[in-house]
Rosetta silent file (secondary structure, phi, psi, omega in degrees, C-alpha in Angstrom):
SEQUENCE: XXXXXXXXXXXXXXXXXXXXXXXXXXXXXXXXXXXXXXXXXXXXXXXXXXXXXXXXXXXXX
SCORE:     score description
SCORE:     0.000 S_00000001
   1 L     0.000  131.310 -177.271    0.000    0.000    0.000 S_00000001
   2 L   -78.506  167.191  178.369    1.448    3.358   -1.010 S_00000001
   3 H   -64.275  -31.816  177.825    1.755    6.363    1.263 S_00000001
   4 H   -64.616  -43.163  178.922   -1.017    8.087   -0.687 S_00000001
   5 H   -67.414  -40.242  178.030   -3.423    5.250    0.046 S_00000001
   6 H   -64.145  -42.013  178.139   -2.389    5.149    3.703 S_00000001
   7 H   -63.282  -39.812  177.533   -2.883    8.911    3.971 S_00000001
   8 H   -63.268  -47.571  179.999   -6.327    8.651    2.415 S_00000001
   9 H   -63.991  -41.876 -179.490   -7.401    5.896    4.812 S_00000001
  10 H   -64.557  -43.217  178.209   -5.937    7.740    7.809 S_00000001
  11 H   -62.940  -40.949  179.302   -7.720   10.973    6.935 S_00000001
  12 H   -69.132  -37.839  178.814  -11.023    9.195    6.485 S_00000001
  13 H   -66.996  -39.674  177.539  -10.609    7.293    9.749 S_00000001
  14 H   -65.210  -38.195  177.337   -9.856   10.521   11.627 S_00000001
  15 H   -64.358  -42.079  177.879  -12.923   12.125   10.103 S_00000001
  16 H   -66.446  -36.004  179.256  -15.115    9.232   11.158 S_00000001
  17 H   -69.494  -34.842 -177.078  -13.673    9.348   14.650 S_00000001
  18 H   -73.519  -47.145 -177.527  -14.291   13.109   14.939 S_00000001
  19 L  -140.574  128.756  179.305  -17.894   13.192   13.702 S_00000001
  20 L  -114.844  122.651  173.780  -20.169   10.268   12.977 S_00000001
  21 L    93.171  161.133  177.036  -23.233   10.747   10.820 S_00000001
  22 H    78.756  167.702 -178.673  -24.981   13.543    8.986 S_00000001
  23 H   -69.345  -37.144  178.415  -24.053   15.559    5.950 S_00000001
  24 H   -62.374  -39.162  176.665  -21.524   17.652    7.873 S_00000001
  25 H   -63.541  -40.680  177.145  -19.758   14.439    8.913 S_00000001
  26 H   -59.889  -45.451 -179.606  -19.689   13.297    5.300 S_00000001
  27 H   -65.408  -38.745  178.312  -18.108   16.581    4.208 S_00000001
  28 H   -63.644  -44.249  179.438  -15.546   16.427    7.005 S_00000001
  29 H   -64.102  -41.049  178.898  -14.547   12.875    6.084 S_00000001
  30 H   -64.047  -42.135 -179.331  -14.278   13.806    2.400 S_00000001
  31 H   -67.282  -45.046  179.253  -12.126   16.859    3.185 S_00000001
  32 H   -67.324  -34.106  175.380   -9.811   14.990    5.543 S_00000001
  33 H   -64.157  -41.165  178.473   -9.539   12.142    3.039 S_00000001
  34 H   -65.811  -40.883  177.750   -8.529   14.595    0.311 S_00000001
  35 H   -63.886  -43.329  177.863   -5.945   16.212    2.592 S_00000001
  36 H   -62.551  -38.297  178.521   -4.565   12.793    3.498 S_00000001
  37 H   -64.923  -44.774  179.601   -4.375   11.845   -0.168 S_00000001
  38 H   -63.189  -46.413  179.380   -2.475   15.022   -1.077 S_00000001
  39 H   -62.862  -38.312  177.483   -0.037   14.604    1.820 S_00000001
  40 H   -64.240  -38.936  178.197    0.509   10.959    0.900 S_00000001
  41 H   -68.637  -34.225  176.386    1.298   11.894   -2.690 S_00000001
  42 H   -65.160  -43.678  179.642    3.778   14.513   -1.491 S_00000001
  43 H   -63.620  -39.219  178.673    5.508   11.903    0.681 S_00000001
  44 H   -70.913  -16.432 -177.597    5.608    9.463   -2.265 S_00000001
  45 L    85.229   11.772  179.448    7.142   12.183   -4.453 S_00000001
  46 L   -84.371  -15.271 -177.398    4.272   12.062   -6.946 S_00000001
  47 L  -133.294  128.354 -179.213    3.228   15.651   -6.205 S_00000001
  48 L  -110.605  104.549 -179.923    5.546   18.667   -5.971 S_00000001
  49 H   -71.481  -23.017  178.730    3.949   21.501   -4.030 S_00000001
  50 H   -63.609  -34.879  179.682    6.953   23.731   -4.703 S_00000001
  51 H   -71.282  -23.255  179.215    6.093   23.939   -8.393 S_00000001
  52 H   -80.981  -24.344 -176.259    2.600   25.157   -7.493 S_00000001
  53 H   -92.097  -18.389  179.076    3.852   27.989   -5.295 S_00000001
  54 L   -79.037  143.400  176.929    6.438   29.416   -7.686 S_00000001
  55 L   -73.820  146.957 -178.867    5.320   32.107  -10.083 S_00000001
  56 L   -81.565  -29.870 -173.434    5.349   31.263  -13.777 S_00000001
  57 L   -83.775  -13.769 -176.069    6.368   34.703  -15.021 S_00000001
  58 L  -112.282  138.317  172.597    9.470   35.176  -12.921 S_00000001
  59 L  -101.326  129.217  177.236   12.796   33.393  -13.115 S_00000001
  60 L  -102.111  114.649 -177.972   14.656   33.125   -9.856 S_00000001
  61 L  -102.721    0.000    0.000   18.362   32.986  -10.445 S_00000001
């Protein structure tokens, strides 16, 4: 199991532990699952957050 999958499962489990039931609980679990997935992909090296924060129009030398 990759780190992205582990992060997704961990985020969803934390969401279920925090709030059980209702639409708000569903949204919380979905949001925490998405955050866990993104963090897992960063750990795996599949996603580079640095490229998203740098401006496209400027070259930093």
